[in-house]
Structures are given as structure tokens and as C-alpha cells.
Amino acid sequence: WLQLQQQGGSSDDDDDSTSTAAAAAANAVSVESWVTRLTANLLEAYKLNNNHVSDEWFQLFPTDLREILPIHWDTDVNTEQFNDNLYDTRLEMAVDSAYFARAEMVSVLVASLTNANLIGGNTAGAVTERDVEHCLDLVQTRSCRVESSDDSGGGAAPAPPLRVLAPIFDMINHSPNPNAEFIREGDTLEVRALRDIPAEDEVFISYGSSTQPAWKCLFSYGFVPVPANDDNEVYETDAAELKVVDTDGTILRFEVSPVDIPLELIRYEATGSAWNKDQTTEQCLANPVEEEMGLLTVDVGNRILERIRVAAAADNGGTLKDGDGGGVTDDGQEVVAASVALLADLRESNRRTLLACASGFQEFLDEM
């Protein structure tokens, strides 16, 4: 739902050049036009009742998504919990990049509603700015991109993809290993089984690339993907943030996956013993090194492997407890805030990915 617009000249001097979030922070971000349009349409139908859409669908909507969407989280309220190695830098940068673009879009819609005397005051059917935010949250988390069927025949070009909110369909959950898919057939949206589905099993679809790595899924949809069958199951598209503290105190961040070790990390580990302190860390990482493929020796690989294992062990445990960032129920039970629980889920996803990366990298080194 966000569009990146390149500004000026780009730089390759970032210490986290493999991170999508870093790229986002270096660009101007705007909200896609379909988001504004769909939010306005939903607001008209949901709040102003200017549509024949069934109220039964609206009653199934979640009442408040602010607790699970990072764009709304106030880290100042839970500083201790958020800073206790839970908050993911990539997620933080994505939120920072999107915050003002989203606020501007809300401002435009509020201004339009105000001009039409539909917001504020005691006007019948008036909506609030919070209603606008809520409808935007619904569009962000429940809309889907649908392609047309490619069997139109006659050589005609397929219809362009649409962004839609589809009643009931929007309740189908995501899985990295879906058992169904969806396709647009004319004016209908069809869900088709990819394999036989037992009668009592849940139907799952894939929400697409916006769910990987896990921090993207949390940012866009408000949940962290959890493997259905195997607690340690990971996918090639998973990615984890590996933090390295340099001798000068600079914090470097590298994104690793079960099948990839970034060249920047290999370069850093291979040259770290002779680090050129006449240059900044960023300049050293950006400088080309001759015969870079030769930098990865077994010794360098083992040092990288140890870093990954140490990081995975650090992610294993203990910071989430009752009462963290939460409150107290009516019967006096302490609860964990949804934001902190989700960040703990993200940390666990990061740990699983680091372990998978270490396992695959160990096999690679054993064959060297």
C-alpha cells in the first residue's frame, strides 16, 4: 500500500544495504492512490450507509486494529519493553518511512469530509478522524490484489489487476504453504483448491510477497507468520537481522536468510582484523575489494557462523512476561500488551531464521 519515489542521487554507503527498510528510509514514501480511493469507498459504505453492502459483513470487522499495527504503536509508553532487544530495526525504519505519508492521506480525507460537513459536530451520520483511521486500517489489512483469468481467448489483453475488499473472502487467513488460490473471473472472485482439503481443515491462501520477511507481514497485516506443523520450519524467503558491533562501537546490521550470506558481511569479517580506521565503517564496507569471492575462507566462514549462532542464542528467551506493556483485566489478571507479544513473535521468527541460516551455512563450509 506504499509507493517509493526515488529522490536525488542514491548512495551505496549504507551499512545495511541489503535491508528493504533501509531503502525505504532513503526514499520519499507516498500512499498508493488505490488506498485513498478504497478507504473513501469503505468509509462511505461503512459509516455513511450510502451503499447497499450488507451490514452483516461490517459486523464481522475487527473493532480496533491499533493494538496490532506497528504504525500506531507508541514506543515511548513501553520504552523498556521495546528496547529490550525486541524491536526490529527494519520494522522501525519501515514505520518511520510510512508514518507521515499515511498521516498526510488521512489529513486529505478528513479535509474532504469536513468540507462536506460530514465530520465533527452533531451532523447526522457524521464521522470522526478515528473512523477514517479505522477504515484505512481495514483497507491495509483486508484488501487484496486480484489478477484476471488469462483464458479470455481471441488474443485480447487481460484486464488490469484490481485492489478490492471482498466480503467473507477477506476472512481467509494466510499461510506460507496455502491450500487454495484466488482468481478474478469477470466480476467474480473465485477461490480454488490447490489440493484436496479435508472437510474440517481450514482454507488458507497466500497474501504474497508482503508477508516475507516476517517483519513485513507484521508491518502490513499485524501478525507474524507462524509455521503450521513444525515449530522450526522456515522458508527461503525468510530473513533475519544480524547485528554486529564494530570495535569503534558502530552497530552494523546485515540481513541473512536460510540461503544467503550478504557479501558485505563476508567483506567485513574478512577485513575486520585490518580495519582501515582512516575511513568510516560505512566507507570501508562500500569500498570494492579485489577477488571478493576469495574472501570467504573456512576461517572467515566459521567466524560468521559463530556470530549467527550467538545472535540466535541471544534471541532465545526470557524477555516476555506477564504485565509487559499491558494492563490488568477486570478480575485482576495481568496481561501482555499485543504489541509486545507480537514483537516477541517476531524475535522468535528471527531466531528460527538465524538457526536455519547457520545450519545451511555449516553444510556449505563442510563442503569447502
mmCIF file of C-alpha atoms in Angstrom:
data_model
loop_
_atom_site.group_PDB
_atom_site.id
_atom_site.type_symbol
_atom_site.label_atom_id
_atom_site.label_comp_id
_atom_site.label_asym_id
_atom_site.label_seq_id
_atom_site.Cartn_x
_atom_site.Cartn_y
_atom_site.Cartn_z
ATOM 1 C CA TRP A 1 0.000 0.000 0.000
ATOM 2 C CA LEU A 2 3.068 2.258 -0.060
ATOM 3 C CA GLN A 3 4.915 3.589 -3.085
ATOM 4 C CA LEU A 4 8.588 4.548 -3.025
ATOM 5 C CA GLN A 5 9.682 7.549 -5.041
ATOM 6 C CA GLN A 6 13.420 7.848 -5.693
ATOM 7 C CA GLN A 7 14.922 11.168 -4.687
ATOM 8 C CA GLY A 8 18.097 12.808 -5.928
ATOM 9 C CA GLY A 9 21.155 10.594 -6.079
ATOM 10 C CA SER A 10 21.245 7.343 -4.182
ATOM 11 C CA SER A 11 24.148 6.234 -2.074
ATOM 12 C CA ASP A 12 25.679 2.815 -1.685
ATOM 13 C CA ASP A 13 27.300 3.741 1.593
ATOM 14 C CA ASP A 14 24.561 2.323 3.833
ATOM 15 C CA ASP A 15 25.776 -0.229 6.349
ATOM 16 C CA ASP A 16 22.534 -2.147 5.831
ATOM 17 C CA SER A 17 22.285 -2.125 2.062
ATOM 18 C CA THR A 18 20.546 -5.479 1.981
ATOM 19 C CA SER A 19 17.606 -4.207 4.002
ATOM 20 C CA THR A 20 14.433 -3.215 2.209
ATOM 21 C CA ALA A 21 13.563 -0.959 5.121
ATOM 22 C CA ALA A 22 16.805 0.968 4.697
ATOM 23 C CA ALA A 23 15.950 1.521 1.059
ATOM 24 C CA ALA A 24 12.539 2.771 2.099
ATOM 25 C CA ALA A 25 14.032 5.268 4.533
ATOM 26 C CA ALA A 26 16.236 6.683 1.772
ATOM 27 C CA ASN A 27 13.279 7.433 -0.454
ATOM 28 C CA ALA A 28 10.193 9.597 -0.346
ATOM 29 C CA VAL A 29 7.184 7.436 0.506
ATOM 30 C CA SER A 30 3.626 8.026 -0.608
ATOM 31 C CA VAL A 31 0.411 6.090 -0.180
ATOM 32 C CA GLU A 32 -0.792 4.345 -3.315
ATOM 33 C CA SER A 33 -3.780 6.067 -4.929
ATOM 34 C CA TRP A 34 -5.941 2.938 -4.673
ATOM 35 C CA VAL A 35 -5.600 3.051 -0.888
ATOM 36 C CA THR A 36 -7.165 6.507 -0.719
ATOM 37 C CA ARG A 37 -9.923 5.530 -3.131
ATOM 38 C CA LEU A 38 -10.757 2.263 -1.384
ATOM 39 C CA THR A 39 -10.653 3.879 2.061
ATOM 40 C CA ALA A 40 -13.081 6.584 0.911
ATOM 41 C CA ASN A 41 -15.402 3.976 -0.599
ATOM 42 C CA LEU A 42 -15.334 1.870 2.552
ATOM 43 C CA LEU A 43 -15.928 4.914 4.721
ATOM 44 C CA GLU A 44 -18.950 5.837 2.594
ATOM 45 C CA ALA A 45 -20.429 2.361 2.842
ATOM 46 C CA TYR A 46 -19.401 1.505 6.399
ATOM 47 C CA LYS A 47 -20.007 4.782 8.185
ATOM 48 C CA LEU A 48 -22.289 6.865 5.984
ATOM 49 C CA ASN A 49 -24.537 3.993 4.877
ATOM 50 C CA ASN A 50 -24.524 5.216 1.282
ATOM 51 C CA ASN A 51 -24.230 1.717 -0.063
ATOM 52 C CA HIS A 52 -26.278 -1.459 -0.208
ATOM 53 C CA VAL A 53 -23.478 -3.597 1.215
ATOM 54 C CA SER A 54 -24.813 -5.895 3.926
ATOM 55 C CA ASP A 55 -24.360 -4.706 7.496
ATOM 56 C CA GLU A 56 -23.685 -8.340 8.421
ATOM 57 C CA TRP A 57 -20.256 -8.063 6.757
ATOM 58 C CA PHE A 58 -19.451 -4.869 8.635
ATOM 59 C CA GLN A 59 -20.323 -6.545 11.925
ATOM 60 C CA LEU A 60 -17.551 -9.084 11.277
ATOM 61 C CA PHE A 61 -14.875 -6.388 11.071
ATOM 62 C CA PRO A 62 -12.426 -6.115 13.961
ATOM 63 C CA THR A 63 -13.342 -3.103 16.067
ATOM 64 C CA ASP A 64 -9.817 -1.806 16.576
ATOM 65 C CA LEU A 65 -6.595 -2.725 14.792
ATOM 66 C CA ARG A 66 -4.397 -0.179 16.529
ATOM 67 C CA GLU A 67 -3.004 -2.689 19.022
ATOM 68 C CA ILE A 68 -1.599 -4.972 16.318
ATOM 69 C CA LEU A 69 -0.415 -2.494 13.665
ATOM 70 C CA PRO A 70 3.068 -1.071 14.383
ATOM 71 C CA ILE A 71 2.200 2.218 12.656
ATOM 72 C CA HIS A 72 0.081 3.027 15.756
ATOM 73 C CA TRP A 73 2.424 1.833 18.474
ATOM 74 C CA ASP A 74 3.750 4.403 20.908
ATOM 75 C CA THR A 75 7.212 3.169 21.824
ATOM 76 C CA ASP A 76 7.551 5.932 24.422
ATOM 77 C CA VAL A 77 4.866 4.233 26.538
ATOM 78 C CA ASN A 78 6.719 0.906 26.629
ATOM 79 C CA THR A 79 10.315 2.049 26.322
ATOM 80 C CA GLU A 80 11.740 -0.717 28.497
ATOM 81 C CA GLN A 81 9.976 -3.499 26.635
ATOM 82 C CA PHE A 82 10.575 -2.088 23.169
ATOM 83 C CA ASN A 83 14.258 -1.503 23.787
ATOM 84 C CA ASP A 84 14.920 -4.868 25.403
ATOM 85 C CA ASN A 85 16.210 -6.311 22.126
ATOM 86 C CA LEU A 86 12.631 -6.852 20.962
ATOM 87 C CA TYR A 87 12.179 -4.029 18.494
ATOM 88 C CA ASP A 88 13.403 -4.851 14.993
ATOM 89 C CA THR A 89 15.344 -2.084 13.226
ATOM 90 C CA ARG A 90 13.897 -2.962 9.830
ATOM 91 C CA LEU A 91 10.364 -2.662 11.220
ATOM 92 C CA GLU A 92 11.224 0.614 12.926
ATOM 93 C CA MET A 93 12.574 2.114 9.697
ATOM 94 C CA ALA A 94 9.527 0.988 7.736
ATOM 95 C CA VAL A 95 7.203 2.592 10.286
ATOM 96 C CA ASP A 96 9.208 5.820 10.271
ATOM 97 C CA SER A 97 9.091 5.910 6.469
ATOM 98 C CA ALA A 98 5.343 5.336 6.301
ATOM 99 C CA TYR A 99 4.140 7.440 9.211
ATOM 100 C CA PHE A 100 3.991 10.861 7.595
ATOM 101 C CA ALA A 101 2.743 9.581 4.227
ATOM 102 C CA ARG A 102 -0.144 7.904 5.972
ATOM 103 C CA ALA A 103 -0.853 10.955 8.133
ATOM 104 C CA GLU A 104 -0.988 13.124 5.004
ATOM 105 C CA MET A 105 -3.502 10.793 3.364
ATOM 106 C CA VAL A 106 -5.710 10.829 6.455
ATOM 107 C CA SER A 107 -5.495 14.610 6.510
ATOM 108 C CA VAL A 108 -6.698 14.825 2.897
ATOM 109 C CA LEU A 109 -9.697 12.588 3.609
ATOM 110 C CA VAL A 110 -10.565 14.463 6.791
ATOM 111 C CA ALA A 111 -10.422 17.779 4.926
ATOM 112 C CA SER A 112 -12.753 16.440 2.230
ATOM 113 C CA LEU A 113 -15.214 15.179 4.830
ATOM 114 C CA THR A 114 -15.029 18.451 6.732
ATOM 115 C CA ASN A 115 -15.819 20.430 3.568
ATOM 116 C CA ALA A 116 -18.837 18.178 3.040
ATOM 117 C CA ASN A 117 -19.953 18.730 6.650
ATOM 118 C CA LEU A 118 -19.626 15.005 7.312
ATOM 119 C CA ILE A 119 -17.031 15.076 10.051
ATOM 120 C CA GLY A 120 -17.263 16.580 13.504
ATOM 121 C CA GLY A 121 -20.179 18.394 15.092
ATOM 122 C CA ASN A 122 -23.602 16.890 15.572
ATOM 123 C CA THR A 123 -24.449 16.323 11.929
ATOM 124 C CA ALA A 124 -26.411 13.113 11.405
ATOM 125 C CA GLY A 125 -24.116 10.447 10.045
ATOM 126 C CA ALA A 126 -21.001 12.460 10.915
ATOM 127 C CA VAL A 127 -17.755 10.543 11.171
ATOM 128 C CA THR A 128 -14.615 11.163 13.169
ATOM 129 C CA GLU A 129 -10.943 11.196 12.293
ATOM 130 C CA ARG A 130 -10.656 7.928 14.222
ATOM 131 C CA ASP A 131 -13.235 6.424 11.811
ATOM 132 C CA VAL A 132 -11.029 7.461 8.898
ATOM 133 C CA GLU A 133 -8.018 5.821 10.562
ATOM 134 C CA HIS A 134 -10.008 2.654 11.221
ATOM 135 C CA CYS A 135 -11.193 2.353 7.618
ATOM 136 C CA LEU A 136 -7.614 2.856 6.441
ATOM 137 C CA ASP A 137 -6.505 0.073 8.812
ATOM 138 C CA LEU A 138 -9.181 -2.209 7.349
ATOM 139 C CA VAL A 139 -8.068 -1.463 3.794
ATOM 140 C CA GLN A 140 -4.418 -2.046 4.707
ATOM 141 C CA THR A 141 -5.068 -5.404 6.359
ATOM 142 C CA ARG A 142 -8.030 -6.839 4.420
ATOM 143 C CA SER A 143 -7.769 -5.718 0.794
ATOM 144 C CA CYS A 144 -6.279 -7.961 -1.872
ATOM 145 C CA ARG A 145 -4.792 -7.619 -5.341
ATOM 146 C CA VAL A 146 -6.589 -9.807 -7.857
ATOM 147 C CA GLU A 147 -5.468 -10.690 -11.344
ATOM 148 C CA SER A 148 -7.912 -11.540 -14.122
ATOM 149 C CA SER A 149 -8.100 -15.013 -15.603
ATOM 150 C CA ASP A 150 -5.787 -15.407 -18.600
ATOM 151 C CA ASP A 151 -8.173 -17.546 -20.642
ATOM 152 C CA SER A 152 -10.129 -14.753 -22.358
ATOM 153 C CA GLY A 153 -9.097 -16.026 -25.799
ATOM 154 C CA GLY A 154 -9.057 -14.059 -29.018
ATOM 155 C CA GLY A 155 -5.718 -12.514 -28.178
ATOM 156 C CA ALA A 156 -7.349 -9.849 -26.025
ATOM 157 C CA ALA A 157 -5.170 -8.355 -23.322
ATOM 158 C CA PRO A 158 -6.170 -9.458 -19.815
ATOM 159 C CA ALA A 159 -7.914 -6.936 -17.641
ATOM 160 C CA PRO A 160 -5.624 -4.989 -15.295
ATOM 161 C CA PRO A 161 -5.340 -6.185 -11.678
ATOM 162 C CA LEU A 162 -7.714 -4.725 -9.138
ATOM 163 C CA ARG A 163 -7.428 -3.907 -5.453
ATOM 164 C CA VAL A 164 -10.634 -4.971 -3.747
ATOM 165 C CA LEU A 165 -12.317 -5.590 -0.421
ATOM 166 C CA ALA A 166 -14.397 -8.732 -0.855
ATOM 167 C CA PRO A 167 -16.975 -9.730 1.799
ATOM 168 C CA ILE A 168 -16.241 -13.041 3.531
ATOM 169 C CA PHE A 169 -13.232 -13.636 1.267
ATOM 170 C CA ASP A 170 -11.357 -11.103 3.392
ATOM 171 C CA MET A 171 -11.627 -13.524 6.328
ATOM 172 C CA ILE A 172 -9.463 -16.216 4.697
ATOM 173 C CA ASN A 173 -6.183 -16.471 6.573
ATOM 174 C CA HIS A 174 -2.648 -16.544 5.209
ATOM 175 C CA SER A 175 -0.266 -19.479 5.094
ATOM 176 C CA PRO A 176 3.230 -19.734 3.585
ATOM 177 C CA ASN A 177 2.030 -23.137 2.336
ATOM 178 C CA PRO A 178 -1.531 -22.352 1.130
ATOM 179 C CA ASN A 179 -4.043 -24.977 0.088
ATOM 180 C CA ALA A 180 -6.060 -22.587 -2.096
ATOM 181 C CA GLU A 181 -5.649 -19.700 -4.512
ATOM 182 C CA PHE A 182 -7.935 -16.980 -5.821
ATOM 183 C CA ILE A 183 -8.564 -15.599 -9.278
ATOM 184 C CA ARG A 184 -10.752 -12.950 -10.822
ATOM 185 C CA GLU A 185 -13.281 -14.257 -13.335
ATOM 186 C CA GLY A 186 -15.121 -11.320 -14.831
ATOM 187 C CA ASP A 187 -16.958 -9.665 -11.956
ATOM 188 C CA THR A 188 -16.487 -12.577 -9.576
ATOM 189 C CA LEU A 189 -13.684 -13.659 -7.274
ATOM 190 C CA GLU A 190 -13.153 -17.400 -7.224
ATOM 191 C CA VAL A 191 -11.292 -19.406 -4.601
ATOM 192 C CA ARG A 192 -9.887 -22.663 -5.950
ATOM 193 C CA ALA A 193 -8.344 -25.555 -4.036
ATOM 194 C CA LEU A 194 -4.728 -26.327 -4.874
ATOM 195 C CA ARG A 195 -5.102 -29.847 -3.485
ATOM 196 C CA ASP A 196 -7.678 -31.963 -1.709
ATOM 197 C CA ILE A 197 -8.752 -30.246 1.523
ATOM 198 C CA PRO A 198 -10.321 -32.390 4.269
ATOM 199 C CA ALA A 199 -13.744 -31.207 5.375
ATOM 200 C CA GLU A 200 -12.596 -29.991 8.793
ATOM 201 C CA ASP A 201 -9.411 -28.261 7.620
ATOM 202 C CA GLU A 202 -9.087 -24.503 7.317
ATOM 203 C CA VAL A 203 -8.746 -22.910 3.884
ATOM 204 C CA PHE A 204 -5.582 -20.829 3.503
ATOM 205 C CA ILE A 205 -4.355 -18.537 0.752
ATOM 206 C CA SER A 206 -1.059 -16.711 0.348
ATOM 207 C CA TYR A 207 -1.008 -12.966 0.916
ATOM 208 C CA GLY A 208 2.022 -12.742 -1.341
ATOM 209 C CA SER A 209 5.427 -11.118 -1.061
ATOM 210 C CA SER A 210 4.292 -8.587 1.543
ATOM 211 C CA THR A 211 4.425 -11.355 4.173
ATOM 212 C CA GLN A 212 8.153 -12.051 3.818
ATOM 213 C CA PRO A 213 10.342 -11.395 5.666
ATOM 214 C CA ALA A 214 8.256 -11.667 8.836
ATOM 215 C CA TRP A 215 8.682 -8.007 9.814
ATOM 216 C CA LYS A 216 6.945 -7.000 6.561
ATOM 217 C CA CYS A 217 3.962 -9.158 7.458
ATOM 218 C CA LEU A 218 3.733 -7.570 10.903
ATOM 219 C CA PHE A 219 4.058 -4.108 9.381
ATOM 220 C CA SER A 220 1.353 -4.677 6.748
ATOM 221 C CA TYR A 221 -1.097 -7.080 8.381
ATOM 222 C CA GLY A 222 -0.491 -7.033 12.113
ATOM 223 C CA PHE A 223 0.650 -10.624 12.620
ATOM 224 C CA VAL A 224 3.813 -12.706 12.413
ATOM 225 C CA PRO A 225 3.584 -15.843 10.234
ATOM 226 C CA VAL A 226 3.761 -18.984 12.335
ATOM 227 C CA PRO A 227 4.623 -22.388 10.814
ATOM 228 C CA ALA A 228 1.597 -24.661 10.891
ATOM 229 C CA ASN A 229 3.250 -28.004 11.593
ATOM 230 C CA ASP A 230 6.901 -27.659 12.527
ATOM 231 C CA ASP A 231 7.985 -25.043 15.061
ATOM 232 C CA ASN A 232 11.370 -24.786 13.360
ATOM 233 C CA GLU A 233 10.066 -24.603 9.800
ATOM 234 C CA VAL A 234 11.444 -21.708 7.782
ATOM 235 C CA TYR A 235 11.348 -20.686 4.135
ATOM 236 C CA GLU A 236 13.981 -19.421 1.737
ATOM 237 C CA THR A 237 12.255 -16.032 1.676
ATOM 238 C CA ASP A 238 12.617 -15.603 5.444
ATOM 239 C CA ALA A 239 15.270 -13.106 6.506
ATOM 240 C CA ALA A 240 16.767 -12.201 9.862
ATOM 241 C CA GLU A 241 18.625 -9.141 11.071
ATOM 242 C CA LEU A 242 22.164 -9.855 12.295
ATOM 243 C CA LYS A 243 23.639 -7.058 14.409
ATOM 244 C CA VAL A 244 27.414 -6.677 14.651
ATOM 245 C CA VAL A 245 29.105 -4.200 16.981
ATOM 246 C CA ASP A 246 32.379 -2.996 15.466
ATOM 247 C CA THR A 247 35.433 -2.236 17.596
ATOM 248 C CA ASP A 248 34.721 1.501 17.305
ATOM 249 C CA GLY A 249 31.208 0.980 18.654
ATOM 250 C CA THR A 250 29.477 1.264 15.284
ATOM 251 C CA ILE A 251 26.453 -1.029 15.051
ATOM 252 C CA LEU A 252 26.297 -2.793 11.704
ATOM 253 C CA ARG A 253 23.189 -4.602 10.533
ATOM 254 C CA PHE A 254 23.162 -7.371 7.948
ATOM 255 C CA GLU A 255 20.189 -9.278 6.618
ATOM 256 C CA VAL A 256 20.785 -13.019 6.340
ATOM 257 C CA SER A 257 18.479 -15.766 5.120
ATOM 258 C CA PRO A 258 18.487 -19.570 5.118
ATOM 259 C CA VAL A 259 20.148 -19.466 1.682
ATOM 260 C CA ASP A 260 22.127 -16.224 1.662
ATOM 261 C CA ILE A 261 25.014 -14.557 3.462
ATOM 262 C CA PRO A 262 25.435 -10.966 2.213
ATOM 263 C CA LEU A 263 28.731 -10.034 0.601
ATOM 264 C CA GLU A 264 29.021 -7.046 2.939
ATOM 265 C CA LEU A 265 29.159 -9.387 5.939
ATOM 266 C CA ILE A 266 31.821 -11.568 4.302
ATOM 267 C CA ARG A 267 33.833 -8.473 3.408
ATOM 268 C CA TYR A 268 33.565 -7.129 6.939
ATOM 269 C CA GLU A 269 34.611 -10.389 8.584
ATOM 270 C CA ALA A 270 37.462 -10.949 6.136
ATOM 271 C CA THR A 271 38.955 -7.473 6.578
ATOM 272 C CA GLY A 272 37.993 -6.785 10.175
ATOM 273 C CA SER A 273 41.438 -7.682 11.522
ATOM 274 C CA ALA A 274 42.980 -4.976 9.318
ATOM 275 C CA TRP A 275 40.155 -2.432 9.509
ATOM 276 C CA ASN A 276 41.159 0.895 7.966
ATOM 277 C CA LYS A 277 40.384 3.418 10.684
ATOM 278 C CA ASP A 278 41.247 6.317 8.391
ATOM 279 C CA GLN A 279 37.836 5.699 6.838
ATOM 280 C CA THR A 280 34.403 5.388 8.345
ATOM 281 C CA THR A 281 32.853 1.965 8.784
ATOM 282 C CA GLU A 282 30.388 2.784 6.015
ATOM 283 C CA GLN A 283 33.202 3.703 3.610
ATOM 284 C CA CYS A 284 35.099 0.514 4.393
ATOM 285 C CA LEU A 285 32.039 -1.616 3.699
ATOM 286 C CA ALA A 286 31.327 0.215 0.447
ATOM 287 C CA ASN A 287 34.861 0.008 -0.958
ATOM 288 C CA PRO A 288 35.300 -2.723 -3.561
ATOM 289 C CA VAL A 289 37.747 -5.481 -2.729
ATOM 290 C CA GLU A 290 39.568 -7.365 -5.458
ATOM 291 C CA GLU A 291 38.670 -11.008 -5.902
ATOM 292 C CA GLU A 292 35.880 -10.759 -3.346
ATOM 293 C CA MET A 293 34.830 -14.365 -3.814
ATOM 294 C CA GLY A 294 38.224 -15.363 -2.455
ATOM 295 C CA LEU A 295 37.475 -13.576 0.810
ATOM 296 C CA LEU A 296 35.290 -16.411 2.047
ATOM 297 C CA THR A 297 37.704 -18.865 3.574
ATOM 298 C CA VAL A 298 36.792 -21.580 6.053
ATOM 299 C CA ASP A 299 38.207 -19.445 8.858
ATOM 300 C CA VAL A 300 36.142 -16.396 7.821
ATOM 301 C CA GLY A 301 33.096 -18.607 7.399
ATOM 302 C CA ASN A 302 33.478 -20.082 10.863
ATOM 303 C CA ARG A 303 33.673 -16.607 12.410
ATOM 304 C CA ILE A 304 30.474 -15.614 10.599
ATOM 305 C CA LEU A 305 28.867 -18.881 11.696
ATOM 306 C CA GLU A 306 29.729 -18.153 15.317
ATOM 307 C CA ARG A 307 28.198 -14.672 15.068
ATOM 308 C CA ILE A 308 24.969 -16.146 13.716
ATOM 309 C CA ARG A 309 24.779 -18.779 16.440
ATOM 310 C CA VAL A 310 25.461 -16.257 19.190
ATOM 311 C CA ALA A 311 22.745 -13.984 17.791
ATOM 312 C CA ALA A 312 20.283 -16.891 17.661
ATOM 313 C CA ALA A 313 21.048 -17.793 21.277
ATOM 314 C CA ALA A 314 20.527 -14.176 22.336
ATOM 315 C CA ASP A 315 17.107 -14.217 20.672
ATOM 316 C CA ASN A 316 16.095 -17.286 22.642
ATOM 317 C CA GLY A 317 14.214 -16.188 25.513
ATOM 318 C CA GLY A 318 13.061 -14.692 28.572
ATOM 319 C CA THR A 319 12.131 -11.066 27.963
ATOM 320 C CA LEU A 320 8.360 -11.550 27.557
ATOM 321 C CA LYS A 321 6.458 -11.820 30.805
ATOM 322 C CA ASP A 322 3.017 -11.098 32.185
ATOM 323 C CA GLY A 323 2.371 -7.410 32.512
ATOM 324 C CA ASP A 324 4.906 -6.290 29.874
ATOM 325 C CA GLY A 325 3.419 -3.205 28.296
ATOM 326 C CA GLY A 326 -0.050 -4.481 29.141
ATOM 327 C CA GLY A 327 -2.663 -3.876 31.762
ATOM 328 C CA VAL A 328 -4.907 -5.651 34.218
ATOM 329 C CA THR A 329 -8.164 -7.450 33.418
ATOM 330 C CA ASP A 330 -11.365 -6.947 35.403
ATOM 331 C CA ASP A 331 -10.530 -9.977 37.524
ATOM 332 C CA GLY A 332 -7.067 -8.634 38.349
ATOM 333 C CA GLN A 333 -5.018 -10.754 35.919
ATOM 334 C CA GLU A 334 -2.025 -9.082 34.313
ATOM 335 C CA VAL A 335 -1.898 -9.297 30.525
ATOM 336 C CA VAL A 336 0.835 -8.847 27.953
ATOM 337 C CA ALA A 337 0.317 -5.979 25.521
ATOM 338 C CA ALA A 338 -0.435 -7.160 21.986
ATOM 339 C CA SER A 339 2.432 -5.073 20.632
ATOM 340 C CA VAL A 340 4.987 -6.671 22.952
ATOM 341 C CA ALA A 341 3.653 -10.169 22.280
ATOM 342 C CA LEU A 342 3.908 -9.592 18.532
ATOM 343 C CA LEU A 343 7.451 -8.299 18.865
ATOM 344 C CA ALA A 344 8.301 -11.437 20.814
ATOM 345 C CA ASP A 345 6.832 -13.493 17.953
ATOM 346 C CA LEU A 346 8.988 -11.545 15.529
ATOM 347 C CA ARG A 347 12.041 -12.184 17.660
ATOM 348 C CA GLU A 348 11.269 -15.912 17.651
ATOM 349 C CA SER A 349 10.887 -15.830 13.855
ATOM 350 C CA ASN A 350 14.264 -14.105 13.685
ATOM 351 C CA ARG A 351 15.785 -16.842 15.881
ATOM 352 C CA ARG A 352 14.417 -19.651 13.713
ATOM 353 C CA THR A 353 15.751 -17.991 10.587
ATOM 354 C CA LEU A 354 19.194 -17.483 12.133
ATOM 355 C CA LEU A 355 19.334 -21.154 13.094
ATOM 356 C CA ALA A 356 18.320 -22.219 9.586
ATOM 357 C CA CYS A 357 20.945 -19.880 8.150
ATOM 358 C CA ALA A 358 23.595 -21.354 10.463
ATOM 359 C CA SER A 359 22.623 -24.902 9.516
ATOM 360 C CA GLY A 360 22.763 -24.249 5.785
ATOM 361 C CA PHE A 361 25.985 -22.259 6.050
ATOM 362 C CA GLN A 362 27.606 -25.035 8.090
ATOM 363 C CA GLU A 363 26.811 -27.514 5.316
ATOM 364 C CA PHE A 364 28.322 -25.119 2.789
ATOM 365 C CA LEU A 365 31.523 -24.739 4.818
ATOM 366 C CA ASP A 366 31.811 -28.500 5.293
ATOM 367 C CA GLU A 367 31.972 -28.858 1.503
ATOM 368 C CA MET A 368 34.658 -26.196 1.033
#
